[in-house]
PDB file of C-alpha atoms in Angstrom:
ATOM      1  CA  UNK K 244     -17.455-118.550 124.149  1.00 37.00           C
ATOM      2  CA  UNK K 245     -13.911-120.330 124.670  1.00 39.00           C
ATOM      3  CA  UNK K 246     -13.674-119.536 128.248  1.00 41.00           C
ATOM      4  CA  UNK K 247     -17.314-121.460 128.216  1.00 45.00           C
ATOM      5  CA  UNK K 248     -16.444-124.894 126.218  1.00 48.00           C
ATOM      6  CA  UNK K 249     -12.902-124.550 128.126  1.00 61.00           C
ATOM      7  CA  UNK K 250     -11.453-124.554 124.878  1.00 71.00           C
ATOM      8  CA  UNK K 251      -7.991-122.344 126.150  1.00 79.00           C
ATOM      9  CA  UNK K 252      -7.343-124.928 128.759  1.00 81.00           C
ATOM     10  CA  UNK K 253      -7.434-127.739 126.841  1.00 78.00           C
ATOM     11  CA  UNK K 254      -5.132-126.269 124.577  1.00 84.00           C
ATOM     12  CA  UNK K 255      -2.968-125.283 127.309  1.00 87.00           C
ATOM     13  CA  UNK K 256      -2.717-129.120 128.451  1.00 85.00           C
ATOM     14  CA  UNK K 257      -1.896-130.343 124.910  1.00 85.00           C
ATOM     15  CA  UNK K 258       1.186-127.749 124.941  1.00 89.00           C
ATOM     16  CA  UNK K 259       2.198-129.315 128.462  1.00 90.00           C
ATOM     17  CA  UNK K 260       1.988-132.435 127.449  1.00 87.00           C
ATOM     18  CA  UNK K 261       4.239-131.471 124.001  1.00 89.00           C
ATOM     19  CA  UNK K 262       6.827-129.793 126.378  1.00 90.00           C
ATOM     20  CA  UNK K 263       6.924-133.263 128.548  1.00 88.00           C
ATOM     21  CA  UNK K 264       7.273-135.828 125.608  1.00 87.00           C
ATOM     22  CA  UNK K 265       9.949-133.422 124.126  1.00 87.00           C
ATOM     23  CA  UNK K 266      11.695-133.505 127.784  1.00 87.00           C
ATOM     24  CA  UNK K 267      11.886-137.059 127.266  1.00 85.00           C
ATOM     25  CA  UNK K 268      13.660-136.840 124.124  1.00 84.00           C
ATOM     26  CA  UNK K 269      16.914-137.017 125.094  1.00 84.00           C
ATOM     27  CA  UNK K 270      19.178-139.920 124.786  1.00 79.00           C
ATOM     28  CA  UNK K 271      15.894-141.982 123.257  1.00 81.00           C
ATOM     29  CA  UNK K 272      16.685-144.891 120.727  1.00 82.00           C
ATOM     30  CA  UNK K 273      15.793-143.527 117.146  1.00 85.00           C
ATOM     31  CA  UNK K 274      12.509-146.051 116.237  1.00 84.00           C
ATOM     32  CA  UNK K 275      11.122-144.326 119.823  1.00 84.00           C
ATOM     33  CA  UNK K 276      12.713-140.727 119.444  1.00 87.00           C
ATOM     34  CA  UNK K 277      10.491-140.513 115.970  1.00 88.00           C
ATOM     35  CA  UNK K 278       7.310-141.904 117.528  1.00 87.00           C
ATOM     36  CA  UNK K 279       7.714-139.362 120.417  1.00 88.00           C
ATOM     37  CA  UNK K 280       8.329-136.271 117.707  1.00 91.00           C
ATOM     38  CA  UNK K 281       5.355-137.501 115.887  1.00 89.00           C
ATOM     39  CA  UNK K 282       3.365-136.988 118.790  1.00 89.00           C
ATOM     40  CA  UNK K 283       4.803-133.769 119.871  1.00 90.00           C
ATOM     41  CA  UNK K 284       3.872-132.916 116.388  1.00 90.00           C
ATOM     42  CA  UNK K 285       0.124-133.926 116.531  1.00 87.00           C
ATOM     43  CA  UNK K 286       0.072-132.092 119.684  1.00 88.00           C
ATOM     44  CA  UNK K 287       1.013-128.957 119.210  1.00 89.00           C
ATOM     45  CA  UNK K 288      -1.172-128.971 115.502  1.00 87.00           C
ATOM     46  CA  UNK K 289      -4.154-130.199 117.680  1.00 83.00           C
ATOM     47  CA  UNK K 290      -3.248-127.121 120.190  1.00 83.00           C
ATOM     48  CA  UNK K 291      -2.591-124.312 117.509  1.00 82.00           C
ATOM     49  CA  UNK K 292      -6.194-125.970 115.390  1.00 77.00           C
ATOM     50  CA  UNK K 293      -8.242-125.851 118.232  1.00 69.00           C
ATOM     51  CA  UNK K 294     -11.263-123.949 118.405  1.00 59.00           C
ATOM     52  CA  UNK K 295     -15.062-125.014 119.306  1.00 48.00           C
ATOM     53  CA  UNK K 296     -17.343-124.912 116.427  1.00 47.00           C
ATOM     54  CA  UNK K 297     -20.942-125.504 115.686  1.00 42.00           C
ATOM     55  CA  UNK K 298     -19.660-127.061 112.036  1.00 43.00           C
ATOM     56  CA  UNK K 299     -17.237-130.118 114.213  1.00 46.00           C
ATOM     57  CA  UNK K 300     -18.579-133.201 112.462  1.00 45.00           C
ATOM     58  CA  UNK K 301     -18.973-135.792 115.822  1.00 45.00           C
ATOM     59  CA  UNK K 302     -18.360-138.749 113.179  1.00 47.00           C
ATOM     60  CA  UNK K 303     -14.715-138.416 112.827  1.00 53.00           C
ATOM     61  CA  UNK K 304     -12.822-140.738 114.549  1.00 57.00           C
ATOM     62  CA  UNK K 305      -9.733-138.424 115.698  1.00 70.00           C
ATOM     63  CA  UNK K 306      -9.362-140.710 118.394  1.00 70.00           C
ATOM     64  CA  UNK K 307      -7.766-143.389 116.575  1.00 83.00           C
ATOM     65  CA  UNK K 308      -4.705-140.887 116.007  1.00 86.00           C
ATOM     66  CA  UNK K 309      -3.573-140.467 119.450  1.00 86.00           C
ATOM     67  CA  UNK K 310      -4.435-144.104 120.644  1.00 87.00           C
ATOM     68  CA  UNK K 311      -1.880-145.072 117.660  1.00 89.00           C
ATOM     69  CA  UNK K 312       0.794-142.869 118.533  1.00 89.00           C
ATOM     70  CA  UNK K 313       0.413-143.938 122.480  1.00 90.00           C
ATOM     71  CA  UNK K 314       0.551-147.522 121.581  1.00 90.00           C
ATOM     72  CA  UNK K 315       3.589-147.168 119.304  1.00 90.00           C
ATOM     73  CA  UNK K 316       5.346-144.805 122.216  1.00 89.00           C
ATOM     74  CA  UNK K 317       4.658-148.486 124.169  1.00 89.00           C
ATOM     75  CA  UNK K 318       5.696-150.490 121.583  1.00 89.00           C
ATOM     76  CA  UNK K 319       9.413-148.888 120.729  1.00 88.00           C
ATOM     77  CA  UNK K 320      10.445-148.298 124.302  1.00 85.00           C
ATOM     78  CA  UNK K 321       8.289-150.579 126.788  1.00 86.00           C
ATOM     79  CA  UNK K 322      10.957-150.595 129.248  1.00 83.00           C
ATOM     80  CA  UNK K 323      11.707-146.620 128.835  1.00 84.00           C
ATOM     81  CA  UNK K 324       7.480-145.816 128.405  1.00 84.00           C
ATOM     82  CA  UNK K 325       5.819-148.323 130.235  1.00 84.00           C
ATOM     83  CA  UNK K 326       4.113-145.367 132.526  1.00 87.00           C
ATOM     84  CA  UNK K 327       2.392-144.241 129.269  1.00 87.00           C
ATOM     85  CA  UNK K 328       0.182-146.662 129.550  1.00 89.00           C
ATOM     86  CA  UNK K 329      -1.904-145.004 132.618  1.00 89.00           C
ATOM     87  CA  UNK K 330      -3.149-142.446 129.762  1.00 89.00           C
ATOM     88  CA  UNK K 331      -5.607-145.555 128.034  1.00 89.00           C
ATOM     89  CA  UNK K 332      -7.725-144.608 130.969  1.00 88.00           C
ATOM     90  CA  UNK K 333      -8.294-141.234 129.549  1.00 86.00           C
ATOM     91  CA  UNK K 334      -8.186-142.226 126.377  1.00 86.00           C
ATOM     92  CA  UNK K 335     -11.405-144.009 127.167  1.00 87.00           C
ATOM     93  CA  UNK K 336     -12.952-141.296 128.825  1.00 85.00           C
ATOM     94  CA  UNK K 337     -12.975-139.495 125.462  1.00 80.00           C
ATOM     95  CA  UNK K 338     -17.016-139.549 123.454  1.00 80.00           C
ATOM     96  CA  UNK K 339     -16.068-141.934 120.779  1.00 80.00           C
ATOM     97  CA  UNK K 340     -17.456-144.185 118.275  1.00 79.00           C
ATOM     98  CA  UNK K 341     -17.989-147.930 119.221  1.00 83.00           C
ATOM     99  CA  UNK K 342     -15.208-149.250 116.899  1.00 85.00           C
ATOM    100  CA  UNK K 343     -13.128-146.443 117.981  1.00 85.00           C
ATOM    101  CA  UNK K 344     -13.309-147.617 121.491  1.00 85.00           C
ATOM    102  CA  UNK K 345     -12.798-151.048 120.519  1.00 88.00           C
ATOM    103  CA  UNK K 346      -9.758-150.098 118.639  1.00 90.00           C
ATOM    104  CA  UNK K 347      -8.643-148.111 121.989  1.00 88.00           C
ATOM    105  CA  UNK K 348      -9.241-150.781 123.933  1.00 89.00           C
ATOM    106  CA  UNK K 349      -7.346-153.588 121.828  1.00 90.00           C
ATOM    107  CA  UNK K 350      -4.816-151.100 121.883  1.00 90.00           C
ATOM    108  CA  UNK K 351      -4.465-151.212 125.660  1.00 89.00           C
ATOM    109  CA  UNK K 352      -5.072-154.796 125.896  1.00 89.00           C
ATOM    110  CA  UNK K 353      -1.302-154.944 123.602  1.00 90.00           C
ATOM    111  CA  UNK K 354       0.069-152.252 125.540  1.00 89.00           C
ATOM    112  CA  UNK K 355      -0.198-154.178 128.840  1.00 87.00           C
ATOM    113  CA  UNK K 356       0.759-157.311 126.920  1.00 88.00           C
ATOM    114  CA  UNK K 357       3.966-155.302 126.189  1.00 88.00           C
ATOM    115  CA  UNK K 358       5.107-154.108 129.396  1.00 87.00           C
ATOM    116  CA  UNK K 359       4.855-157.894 130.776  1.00 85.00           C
ATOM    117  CA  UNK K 360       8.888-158.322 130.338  1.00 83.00           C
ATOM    118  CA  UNK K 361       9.249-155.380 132.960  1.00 78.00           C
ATOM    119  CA  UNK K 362       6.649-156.903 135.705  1.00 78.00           C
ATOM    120  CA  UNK K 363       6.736-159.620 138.233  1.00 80.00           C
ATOM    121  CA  UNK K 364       3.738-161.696 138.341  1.00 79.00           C
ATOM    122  CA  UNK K 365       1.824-160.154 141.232  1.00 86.00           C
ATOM    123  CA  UNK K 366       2.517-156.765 139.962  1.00 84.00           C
ATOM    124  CA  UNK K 367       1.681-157.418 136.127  1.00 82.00           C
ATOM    125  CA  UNK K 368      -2.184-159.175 137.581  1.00 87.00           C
ATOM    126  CA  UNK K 369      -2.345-155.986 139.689  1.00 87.00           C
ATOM    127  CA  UNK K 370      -1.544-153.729 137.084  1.00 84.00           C
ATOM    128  CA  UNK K 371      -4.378-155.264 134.927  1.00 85.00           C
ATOM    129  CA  UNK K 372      -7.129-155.510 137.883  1.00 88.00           C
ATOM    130  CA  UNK K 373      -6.526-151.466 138.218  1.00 88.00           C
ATOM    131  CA  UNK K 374      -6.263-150.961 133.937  1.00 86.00           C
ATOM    132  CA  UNK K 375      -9.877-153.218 134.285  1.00 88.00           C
ATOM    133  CA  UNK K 376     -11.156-150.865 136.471  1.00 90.00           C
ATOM    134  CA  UNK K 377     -10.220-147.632 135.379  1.00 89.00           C
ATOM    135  CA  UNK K 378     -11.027-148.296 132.197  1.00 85.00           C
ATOM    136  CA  UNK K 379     -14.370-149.064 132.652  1.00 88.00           C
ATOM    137  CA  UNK K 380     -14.839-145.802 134.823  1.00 90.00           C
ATOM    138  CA  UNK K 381     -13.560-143.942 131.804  1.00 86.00           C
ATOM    139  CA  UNK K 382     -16.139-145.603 129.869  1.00 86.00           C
ATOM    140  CA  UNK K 383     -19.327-144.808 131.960  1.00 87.00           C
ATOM    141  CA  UNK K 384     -17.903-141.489 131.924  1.00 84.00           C
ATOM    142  CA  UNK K 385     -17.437-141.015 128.509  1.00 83.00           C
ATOM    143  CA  UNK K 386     -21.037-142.698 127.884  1.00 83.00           C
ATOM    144  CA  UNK K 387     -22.424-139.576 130.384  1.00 82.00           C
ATOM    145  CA  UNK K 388     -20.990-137.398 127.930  1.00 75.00           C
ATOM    146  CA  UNK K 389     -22.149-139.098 125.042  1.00 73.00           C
ATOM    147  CA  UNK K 390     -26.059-138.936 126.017  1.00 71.00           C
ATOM    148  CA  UNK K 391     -24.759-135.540 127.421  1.00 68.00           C
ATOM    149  CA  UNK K 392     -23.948-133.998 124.210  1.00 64.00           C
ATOM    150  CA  UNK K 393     -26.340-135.714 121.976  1.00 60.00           C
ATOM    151  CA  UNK K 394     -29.167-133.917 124.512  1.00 57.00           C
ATOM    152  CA  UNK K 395     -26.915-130.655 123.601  1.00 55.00           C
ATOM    153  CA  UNK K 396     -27.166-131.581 119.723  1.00 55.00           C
ATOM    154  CA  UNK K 397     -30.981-131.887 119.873  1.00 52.00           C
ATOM    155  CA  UNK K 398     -31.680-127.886 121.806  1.00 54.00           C
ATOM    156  CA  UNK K 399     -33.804-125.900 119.635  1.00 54.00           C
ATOM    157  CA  UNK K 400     -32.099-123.411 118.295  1.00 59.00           C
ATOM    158  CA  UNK K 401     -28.834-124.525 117.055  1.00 65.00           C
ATOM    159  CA  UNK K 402     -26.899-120.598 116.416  1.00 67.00           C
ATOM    160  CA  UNK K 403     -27.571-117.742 119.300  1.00 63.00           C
ATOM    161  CA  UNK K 404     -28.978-115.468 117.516  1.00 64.00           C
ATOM    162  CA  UNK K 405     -30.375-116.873 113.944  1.00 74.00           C
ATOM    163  CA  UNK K 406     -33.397-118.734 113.271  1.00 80.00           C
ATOM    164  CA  UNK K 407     -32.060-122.078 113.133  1.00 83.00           C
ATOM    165  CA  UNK K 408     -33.544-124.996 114.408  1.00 83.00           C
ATOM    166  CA  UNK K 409     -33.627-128.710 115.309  1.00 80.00           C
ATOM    167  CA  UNK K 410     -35.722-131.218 113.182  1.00 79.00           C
ATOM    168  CA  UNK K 411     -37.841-132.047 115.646  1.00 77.00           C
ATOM    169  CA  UNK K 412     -38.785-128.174 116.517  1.00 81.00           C
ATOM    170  CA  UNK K 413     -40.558-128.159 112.287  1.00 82.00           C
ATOM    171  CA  UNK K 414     -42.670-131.038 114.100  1.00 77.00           C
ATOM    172  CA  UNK K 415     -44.146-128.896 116.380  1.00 79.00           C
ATOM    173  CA  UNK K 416     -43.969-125.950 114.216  1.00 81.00           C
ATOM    174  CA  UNK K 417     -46.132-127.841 111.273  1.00 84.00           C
ATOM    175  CA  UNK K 418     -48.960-128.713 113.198  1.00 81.00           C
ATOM    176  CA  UNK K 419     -49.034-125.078 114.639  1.00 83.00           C
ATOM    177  CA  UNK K 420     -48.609-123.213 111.390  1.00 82.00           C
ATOM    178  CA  UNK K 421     -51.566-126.026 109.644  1.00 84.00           C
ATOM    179  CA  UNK K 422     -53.727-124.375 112.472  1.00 84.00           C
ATOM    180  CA  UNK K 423     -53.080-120.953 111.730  1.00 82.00           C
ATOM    181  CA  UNK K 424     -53.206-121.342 107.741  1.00 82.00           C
ATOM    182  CA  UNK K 425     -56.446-123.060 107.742  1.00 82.00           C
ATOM    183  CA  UNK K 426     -58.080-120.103 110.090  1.00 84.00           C
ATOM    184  CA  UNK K 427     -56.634-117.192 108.618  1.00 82.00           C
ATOM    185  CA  UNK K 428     -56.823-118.501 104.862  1.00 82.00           C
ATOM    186  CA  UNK K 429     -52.281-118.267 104.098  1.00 84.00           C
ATOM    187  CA  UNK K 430     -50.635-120.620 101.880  1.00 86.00           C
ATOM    188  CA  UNK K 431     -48.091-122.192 104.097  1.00 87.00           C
ATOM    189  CA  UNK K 432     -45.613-124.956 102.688  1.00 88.00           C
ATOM    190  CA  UNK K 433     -42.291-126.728 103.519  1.00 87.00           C
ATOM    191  CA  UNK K 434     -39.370-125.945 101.102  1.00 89.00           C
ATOM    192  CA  UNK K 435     -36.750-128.670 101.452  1.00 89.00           C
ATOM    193  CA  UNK K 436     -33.281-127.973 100.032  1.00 90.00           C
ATOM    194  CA  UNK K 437     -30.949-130.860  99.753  1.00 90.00           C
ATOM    195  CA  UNK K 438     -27.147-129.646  99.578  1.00 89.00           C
ATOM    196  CA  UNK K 439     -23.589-131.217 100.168  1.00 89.00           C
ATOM    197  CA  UNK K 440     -22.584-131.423 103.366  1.00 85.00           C
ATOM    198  CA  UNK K 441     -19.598-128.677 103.740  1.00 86.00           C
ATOM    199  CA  UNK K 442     -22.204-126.075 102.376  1.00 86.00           C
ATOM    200  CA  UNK K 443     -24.644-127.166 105.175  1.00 87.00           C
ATOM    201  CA  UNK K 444     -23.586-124.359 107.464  1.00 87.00           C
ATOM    202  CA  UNK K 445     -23.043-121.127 105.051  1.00 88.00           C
ATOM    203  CA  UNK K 446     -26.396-122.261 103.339  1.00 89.00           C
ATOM    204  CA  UNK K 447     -28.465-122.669 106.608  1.00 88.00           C
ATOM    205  CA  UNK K 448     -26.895-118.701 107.819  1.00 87.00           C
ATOM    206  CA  UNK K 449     -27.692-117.285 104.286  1.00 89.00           C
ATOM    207  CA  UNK K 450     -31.233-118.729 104.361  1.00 88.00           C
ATOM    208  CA  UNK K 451     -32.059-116.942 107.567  1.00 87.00           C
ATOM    209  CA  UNK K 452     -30.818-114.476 106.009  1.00 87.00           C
ATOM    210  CA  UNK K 453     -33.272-114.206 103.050  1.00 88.00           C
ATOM    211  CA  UNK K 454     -36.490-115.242 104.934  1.00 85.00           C
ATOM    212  CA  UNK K 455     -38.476-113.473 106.961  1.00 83.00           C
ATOM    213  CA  UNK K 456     -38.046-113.232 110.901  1.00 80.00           C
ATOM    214  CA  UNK K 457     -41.354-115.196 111.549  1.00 80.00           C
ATOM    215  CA  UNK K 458     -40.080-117.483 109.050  1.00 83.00           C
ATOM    216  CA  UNK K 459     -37.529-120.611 110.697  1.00 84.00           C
ATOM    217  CA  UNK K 460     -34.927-122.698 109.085  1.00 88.00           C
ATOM    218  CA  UNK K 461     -34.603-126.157 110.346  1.00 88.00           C
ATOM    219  CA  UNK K 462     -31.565-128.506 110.044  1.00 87.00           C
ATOM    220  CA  UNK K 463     -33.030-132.151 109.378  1.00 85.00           C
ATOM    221  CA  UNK K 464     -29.619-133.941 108.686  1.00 84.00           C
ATOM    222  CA  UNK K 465     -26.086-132.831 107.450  1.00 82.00           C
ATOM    223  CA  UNK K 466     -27.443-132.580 103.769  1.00 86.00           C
ATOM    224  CA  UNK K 467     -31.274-131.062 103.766  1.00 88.00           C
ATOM    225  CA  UNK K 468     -32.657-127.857 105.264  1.00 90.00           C
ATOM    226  CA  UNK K 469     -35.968-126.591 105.190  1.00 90.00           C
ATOM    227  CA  UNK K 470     -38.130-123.695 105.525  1.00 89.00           C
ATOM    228  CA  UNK K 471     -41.693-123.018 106.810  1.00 86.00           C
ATOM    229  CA  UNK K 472     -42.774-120.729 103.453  1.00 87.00           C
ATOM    230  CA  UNK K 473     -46.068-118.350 104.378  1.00 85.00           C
ATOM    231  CA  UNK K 474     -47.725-116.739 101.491  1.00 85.00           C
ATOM    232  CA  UNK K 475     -50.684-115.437 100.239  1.00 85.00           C
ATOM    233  CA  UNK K 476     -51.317-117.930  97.502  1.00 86.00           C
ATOM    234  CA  UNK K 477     -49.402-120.676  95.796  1.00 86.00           C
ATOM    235  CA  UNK K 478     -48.356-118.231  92.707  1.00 89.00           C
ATOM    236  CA  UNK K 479     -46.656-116.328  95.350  1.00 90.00           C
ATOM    237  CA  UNK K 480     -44.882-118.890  97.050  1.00 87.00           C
ATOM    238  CA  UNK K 481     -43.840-120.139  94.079  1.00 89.00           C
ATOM    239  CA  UNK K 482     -42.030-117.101  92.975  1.00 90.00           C
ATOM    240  CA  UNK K 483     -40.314-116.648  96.986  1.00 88.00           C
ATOM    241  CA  UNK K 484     -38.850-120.175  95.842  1.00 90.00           C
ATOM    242  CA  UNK K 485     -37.637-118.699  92.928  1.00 89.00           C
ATOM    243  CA  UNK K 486     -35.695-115.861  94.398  1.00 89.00           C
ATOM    244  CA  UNK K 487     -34.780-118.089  97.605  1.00 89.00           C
ATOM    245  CA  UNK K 488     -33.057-120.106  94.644  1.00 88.00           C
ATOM    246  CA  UNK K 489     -31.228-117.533  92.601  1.00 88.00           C
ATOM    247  CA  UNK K 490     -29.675-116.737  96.053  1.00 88.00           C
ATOM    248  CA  UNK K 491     -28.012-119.690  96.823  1.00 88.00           C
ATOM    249  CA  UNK K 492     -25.331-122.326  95.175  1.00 86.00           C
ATOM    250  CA  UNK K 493     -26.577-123.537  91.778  1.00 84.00           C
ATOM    251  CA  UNK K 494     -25.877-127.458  92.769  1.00 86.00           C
ATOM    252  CA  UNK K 495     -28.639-127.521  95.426  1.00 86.00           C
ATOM    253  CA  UNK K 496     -31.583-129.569  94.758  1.00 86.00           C
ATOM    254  CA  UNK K 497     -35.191-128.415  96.099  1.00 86.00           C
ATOM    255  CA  UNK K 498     -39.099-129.872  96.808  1.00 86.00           C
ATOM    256  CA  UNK K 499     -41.732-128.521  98.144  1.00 86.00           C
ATOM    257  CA  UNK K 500     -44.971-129.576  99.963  1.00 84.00           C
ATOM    258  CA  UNK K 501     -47.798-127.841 101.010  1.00 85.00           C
ATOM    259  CA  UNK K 502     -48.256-128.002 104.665  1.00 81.00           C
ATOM    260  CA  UNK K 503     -52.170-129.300 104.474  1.00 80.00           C
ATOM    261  CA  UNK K 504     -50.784-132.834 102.869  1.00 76.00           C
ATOM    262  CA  UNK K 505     -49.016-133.563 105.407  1.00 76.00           C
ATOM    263  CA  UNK K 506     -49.728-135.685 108.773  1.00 72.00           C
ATOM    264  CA  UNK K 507     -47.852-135.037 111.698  1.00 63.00           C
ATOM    265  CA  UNK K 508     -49.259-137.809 113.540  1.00 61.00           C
ATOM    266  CA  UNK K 509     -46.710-140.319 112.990  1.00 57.00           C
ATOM    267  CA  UNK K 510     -44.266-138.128 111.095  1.00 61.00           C
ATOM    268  CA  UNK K 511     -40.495-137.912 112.344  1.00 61.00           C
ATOM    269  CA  UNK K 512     -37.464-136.203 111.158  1.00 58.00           C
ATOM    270  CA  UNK K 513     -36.138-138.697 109.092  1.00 64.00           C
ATOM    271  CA  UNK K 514     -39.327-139.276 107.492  1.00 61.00           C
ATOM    272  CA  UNK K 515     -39.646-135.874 106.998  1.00 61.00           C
ATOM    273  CA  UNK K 516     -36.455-135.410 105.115  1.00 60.00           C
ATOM    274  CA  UNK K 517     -37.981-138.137 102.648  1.00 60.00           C
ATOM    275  CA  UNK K 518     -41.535-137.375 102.760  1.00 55.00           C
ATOM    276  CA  UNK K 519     -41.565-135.324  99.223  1.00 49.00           C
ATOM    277  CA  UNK K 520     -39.398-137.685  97.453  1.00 40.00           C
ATOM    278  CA  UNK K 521     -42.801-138.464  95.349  1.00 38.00           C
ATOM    279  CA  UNK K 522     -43.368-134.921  94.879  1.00 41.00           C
ATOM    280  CA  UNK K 523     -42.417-133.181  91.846  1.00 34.00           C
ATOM    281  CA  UNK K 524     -39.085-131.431  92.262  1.00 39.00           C
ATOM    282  CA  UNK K 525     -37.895-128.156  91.419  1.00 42.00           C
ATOM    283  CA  UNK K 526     -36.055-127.073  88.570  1.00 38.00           C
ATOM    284  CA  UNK K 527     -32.690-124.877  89.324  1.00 38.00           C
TER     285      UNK K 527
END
């Protein structure tokens, strides 16, 4: 799995690039000596962290870290780390947030506005021109992998191996499992659990755990899951709600509705994590 997201190489290039700011330590003045430990520091935590995980929220903006250490390396030594400011271009290339690019990119905007005392005219326009271009290279790029990993985010099944599943796979799963209910006479129903967002993860592995195999879990958003419940009857289901309940965390909150009510039609995910808000909800 790390050979596949390349996870040991990029660790091995955050290590380098430690080794090469501490190689440049040396005779530094102190104001850029401490921004140049710093960020030998938040290297080699970044390097010894690393690790791909399913559980990574993509809404952190990490970026802004190492776009304020390069721009203070700038900053306290212009003259001494003007060549620094070639790495905004892959900065930019990183998937980021839009004000995190904006922030990047205000960032190189002062960085070049810093190395001006250094540069003749000619060469200062020039280096701008090639900063222009590169950096918007970096971002189509880093667009590419935006739409690139939000197509990874939406596969079906989101862990090899357990019956977990996108939101939009319980669309096509209702409409199914309506057809099969209604022709073999089962009870089928959604059971929606609602639960803080760093329990998302061990909830959603232990809930595959506890139903059945033809039974899926679904991940509609960071805080609800829900299950496709088949029974016999509704005093049956009811009770596999029970014990699905006195198996997991006491602070989750739960609804149910049976899948004959609802329309899949015009249904998406997001109205499906609201759709039984109106229902009556279960007591824990």
């Amino acid at each position: 799995m790390q050979s596949k997201y390349k996870i040991r190489l990029l660790r091995a290039n955050l290590l380098a690039a430690a080794a090469a700011l501490a190689l440049w330590t040396p005779s530094t003045p102190p104001a850029a000596a401490l921004a140049l430990w710093f960020s030998i520091g938040w290297l080699l935590i970044t390097a010894l962290m690393l690790d791909f995980s399913h559980r990574r929220s993509r809404g952190l903006p990490w970026q802004i870290v190492p776009g304020a250490l390069l721009v203070c390396l700038i900053a306290t030594a212009p003259e001494r780390h003007g060549i620094l400011i070639w790495a905004w271009a892959a900065m930019l290339m990183l998937p980021q947030s839009r004000w995190v690019a904006a922030f990047n990119l205000t960032a190189a905007l002062l960085s070049s506005i810093l190395v001006i005392p250094a540069l003749d005219g000619p060469a200062f326009i020039l280096l701008i021109c090639t900063l222009l271009v590169l950096g918007l290279l970096s971002l189509s790029r880093a667009q590419q992998l935006i739409d690139m990993n939000g197509s990874i985010r939406q596969r079906l099944r989101l862990i090899p191996g357990l019956n977990l599943w996108a939101g939009e796979q319980l669309l096509r799963d209702i409409s199914r499992e309506q057809t099969r209910s209604e022709r073999e006479g089962v009870h089928a129903e959604i059971f929606i659990l609602h639960v803080k967002r760093h329990q998302l993860w061990p909830i959603a592995q232990r809930l595959c755990e506890l139903t059945y195999d033809f039974e899926n879990v679904y991940r509609l958003d960071a805080t609800t899951l829900v299950t496709l419940i088949l029974s016999r009857s509704q005093a049956e289901a009811s009770n596999r709600r029970r014990l699905l309940l006195e198996d997991l965390p006491d602070n989750i909150t739960s609804e149910h509705l049976a899948l004959i009510d609802i329309e899949t039609t015009t249904l998406s995910v997001t109205e499906m994590s609201k759709l039984p808000a109106e229902r009556a909800r279960e007591t824990i």
